[in-house]
PDB file of C-alpha atoms in Angstrom:
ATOM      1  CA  UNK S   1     -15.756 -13.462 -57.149  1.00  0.00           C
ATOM      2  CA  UNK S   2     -19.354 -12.780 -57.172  1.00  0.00           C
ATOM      3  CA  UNK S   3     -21.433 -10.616 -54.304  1.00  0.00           C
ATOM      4  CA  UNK S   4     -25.106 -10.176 -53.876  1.00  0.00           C
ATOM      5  CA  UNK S   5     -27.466 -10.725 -51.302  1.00  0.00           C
ATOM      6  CA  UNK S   6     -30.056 -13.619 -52.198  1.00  0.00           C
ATOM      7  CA  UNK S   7     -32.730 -13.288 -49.504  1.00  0.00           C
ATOM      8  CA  UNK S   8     -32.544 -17.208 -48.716  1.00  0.00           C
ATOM      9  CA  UNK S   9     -32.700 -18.390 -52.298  1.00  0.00           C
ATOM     10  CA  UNK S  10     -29.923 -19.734 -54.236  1.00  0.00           C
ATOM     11  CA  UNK S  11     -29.285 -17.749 -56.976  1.00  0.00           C
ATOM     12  CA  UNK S  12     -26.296 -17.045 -59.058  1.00  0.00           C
ATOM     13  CA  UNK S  13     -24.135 -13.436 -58.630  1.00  0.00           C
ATOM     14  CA  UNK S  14     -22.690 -11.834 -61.484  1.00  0.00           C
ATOM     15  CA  UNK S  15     -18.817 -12.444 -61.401  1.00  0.00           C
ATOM     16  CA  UNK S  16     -16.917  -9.562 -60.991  1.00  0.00           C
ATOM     17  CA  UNK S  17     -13.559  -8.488 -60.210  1.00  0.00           C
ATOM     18  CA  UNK S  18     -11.608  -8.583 -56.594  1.00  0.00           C
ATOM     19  CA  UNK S  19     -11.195  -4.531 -57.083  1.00  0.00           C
ATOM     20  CA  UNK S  20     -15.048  -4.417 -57.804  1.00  0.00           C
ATOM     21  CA  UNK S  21     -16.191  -6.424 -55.103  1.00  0.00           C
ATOM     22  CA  UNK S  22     -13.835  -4.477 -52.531  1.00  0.00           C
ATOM     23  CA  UNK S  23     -15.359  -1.285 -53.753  1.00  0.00           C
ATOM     24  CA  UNK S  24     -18.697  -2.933 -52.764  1.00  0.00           C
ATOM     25  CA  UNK S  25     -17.614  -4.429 -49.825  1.00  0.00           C
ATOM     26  CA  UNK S  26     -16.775  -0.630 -48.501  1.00  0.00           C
ATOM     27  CA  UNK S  27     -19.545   1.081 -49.505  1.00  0.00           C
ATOM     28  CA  UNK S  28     -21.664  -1.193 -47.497  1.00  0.00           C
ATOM     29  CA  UNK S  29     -19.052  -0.805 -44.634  1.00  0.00           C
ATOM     30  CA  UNK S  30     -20.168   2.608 -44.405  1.00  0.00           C
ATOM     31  CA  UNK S  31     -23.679   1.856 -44.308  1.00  0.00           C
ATOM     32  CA  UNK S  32     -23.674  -0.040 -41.298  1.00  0.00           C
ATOM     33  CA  UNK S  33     -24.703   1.844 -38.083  1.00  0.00           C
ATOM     34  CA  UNK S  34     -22.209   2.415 -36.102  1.00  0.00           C
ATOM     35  CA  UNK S  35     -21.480   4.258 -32.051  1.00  0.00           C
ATOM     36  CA  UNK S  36     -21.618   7.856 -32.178  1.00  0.00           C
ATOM     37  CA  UNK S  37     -18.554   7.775 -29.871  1.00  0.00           C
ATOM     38  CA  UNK S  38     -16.280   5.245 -30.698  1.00  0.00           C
ATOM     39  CA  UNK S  39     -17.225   3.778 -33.971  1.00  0.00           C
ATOM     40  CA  UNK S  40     -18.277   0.097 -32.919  1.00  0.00           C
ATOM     41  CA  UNK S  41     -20.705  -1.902 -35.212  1.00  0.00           C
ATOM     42  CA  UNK S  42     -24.353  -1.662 -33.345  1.00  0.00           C
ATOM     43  CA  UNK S  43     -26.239  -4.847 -32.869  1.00  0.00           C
ATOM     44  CA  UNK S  44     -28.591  -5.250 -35.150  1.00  0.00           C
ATOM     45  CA  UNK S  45     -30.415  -7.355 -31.810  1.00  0.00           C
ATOM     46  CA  UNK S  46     -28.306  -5.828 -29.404  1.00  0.00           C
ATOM     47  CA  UNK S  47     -28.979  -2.950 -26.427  1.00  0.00           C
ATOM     48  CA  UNK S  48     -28.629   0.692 -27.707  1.00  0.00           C
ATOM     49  CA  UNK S  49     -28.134   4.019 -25.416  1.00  0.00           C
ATOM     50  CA  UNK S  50     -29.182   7.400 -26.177  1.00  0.00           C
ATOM     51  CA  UNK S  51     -27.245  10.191 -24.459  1.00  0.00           C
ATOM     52  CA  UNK S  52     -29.121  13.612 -23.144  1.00  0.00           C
ATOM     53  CA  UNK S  53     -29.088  15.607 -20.328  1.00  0.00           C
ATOM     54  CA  UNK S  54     -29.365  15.424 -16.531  1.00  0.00           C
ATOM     55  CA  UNK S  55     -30.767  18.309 -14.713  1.00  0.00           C
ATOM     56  CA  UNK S  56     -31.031  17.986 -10.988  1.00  0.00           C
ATOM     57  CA  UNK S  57     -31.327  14.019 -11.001  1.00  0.00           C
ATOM     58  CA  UNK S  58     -33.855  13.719 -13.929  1.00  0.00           C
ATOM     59  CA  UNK S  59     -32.388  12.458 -17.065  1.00  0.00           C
ATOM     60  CA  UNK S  60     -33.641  14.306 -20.799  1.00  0.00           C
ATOM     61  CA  UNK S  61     -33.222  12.001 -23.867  1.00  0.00           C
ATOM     62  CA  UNK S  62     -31.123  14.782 -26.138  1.00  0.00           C
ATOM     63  CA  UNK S  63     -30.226  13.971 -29.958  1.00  0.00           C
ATOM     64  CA  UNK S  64     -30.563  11.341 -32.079  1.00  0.00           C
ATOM     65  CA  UNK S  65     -26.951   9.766 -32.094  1.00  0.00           C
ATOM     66  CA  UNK S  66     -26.931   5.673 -30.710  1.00  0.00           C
ATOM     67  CA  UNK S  67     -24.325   4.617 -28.996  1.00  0.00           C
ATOM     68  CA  UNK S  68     -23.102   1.009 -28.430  1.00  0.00           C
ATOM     69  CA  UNK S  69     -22.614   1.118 -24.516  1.00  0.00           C
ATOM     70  CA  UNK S  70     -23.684   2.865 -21.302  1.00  0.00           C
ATOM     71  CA  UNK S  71     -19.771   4.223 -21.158  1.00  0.00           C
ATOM     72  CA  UNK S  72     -19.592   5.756 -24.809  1.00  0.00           C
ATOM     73  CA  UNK S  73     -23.700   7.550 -24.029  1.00  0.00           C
ATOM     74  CA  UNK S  74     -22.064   8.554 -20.685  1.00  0.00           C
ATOM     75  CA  UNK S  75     -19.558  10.214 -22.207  1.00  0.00           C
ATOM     76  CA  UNK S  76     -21.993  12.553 -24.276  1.00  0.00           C
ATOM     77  CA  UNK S  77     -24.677  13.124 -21.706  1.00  0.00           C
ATOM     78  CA  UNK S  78     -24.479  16.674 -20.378  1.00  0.00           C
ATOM     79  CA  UNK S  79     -24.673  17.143 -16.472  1.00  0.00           C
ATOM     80  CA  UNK S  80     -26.154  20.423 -15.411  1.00  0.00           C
ATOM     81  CA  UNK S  81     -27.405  21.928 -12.332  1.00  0.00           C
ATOM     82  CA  UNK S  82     -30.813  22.883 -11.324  1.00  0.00           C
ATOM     83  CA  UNK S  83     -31.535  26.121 -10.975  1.00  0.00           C
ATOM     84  CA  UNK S  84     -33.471  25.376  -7.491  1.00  0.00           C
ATOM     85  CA  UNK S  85     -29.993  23.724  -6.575  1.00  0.00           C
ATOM     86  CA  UNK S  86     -27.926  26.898  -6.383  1.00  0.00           C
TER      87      UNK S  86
END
């Protein structure tokens, strides 16, 4: 078993074992970006959402965390009323 990445060339990996190259294989697992929420792979191409808050219609971009659908940023987003509301 060999692994590498060879940017489009053909090159040869070093062989290594089936225990080595599952160790690799999870390491980069846990690189890959995943959903804040649920833990889905994110698109490298695909459509990202942001979660935030909404106060009094107006929606605030909040942290930093991606999420993989409008459902899993939905279910972060914090609704609060305005003040002027009350």
């Amino acid at each position: 078993v060999g692994v590498g990445f060879t940017h489009g060339m053909t090159m040869p990996f070093e062989p290594i074992s089936f225990k080595e190259a599952r160790k690799w294989a999870e390491e980069e697992y846990k690189k890959l970006p995943k959903c804040a929420e649920c833990g889905a792979f994110l698109q490298h191409d695909g459509e990202k959402y942001t979660a935030g808050f909404v106060v009094g219609g107006e929606f605030i971009p909040g942290e930093e965390q991606i999420y993989c659908s409008e459902l899993c940023a939905e279910k972060n987003t914090v609704y609060e009323e305005d003040e002027d509301d009350m």
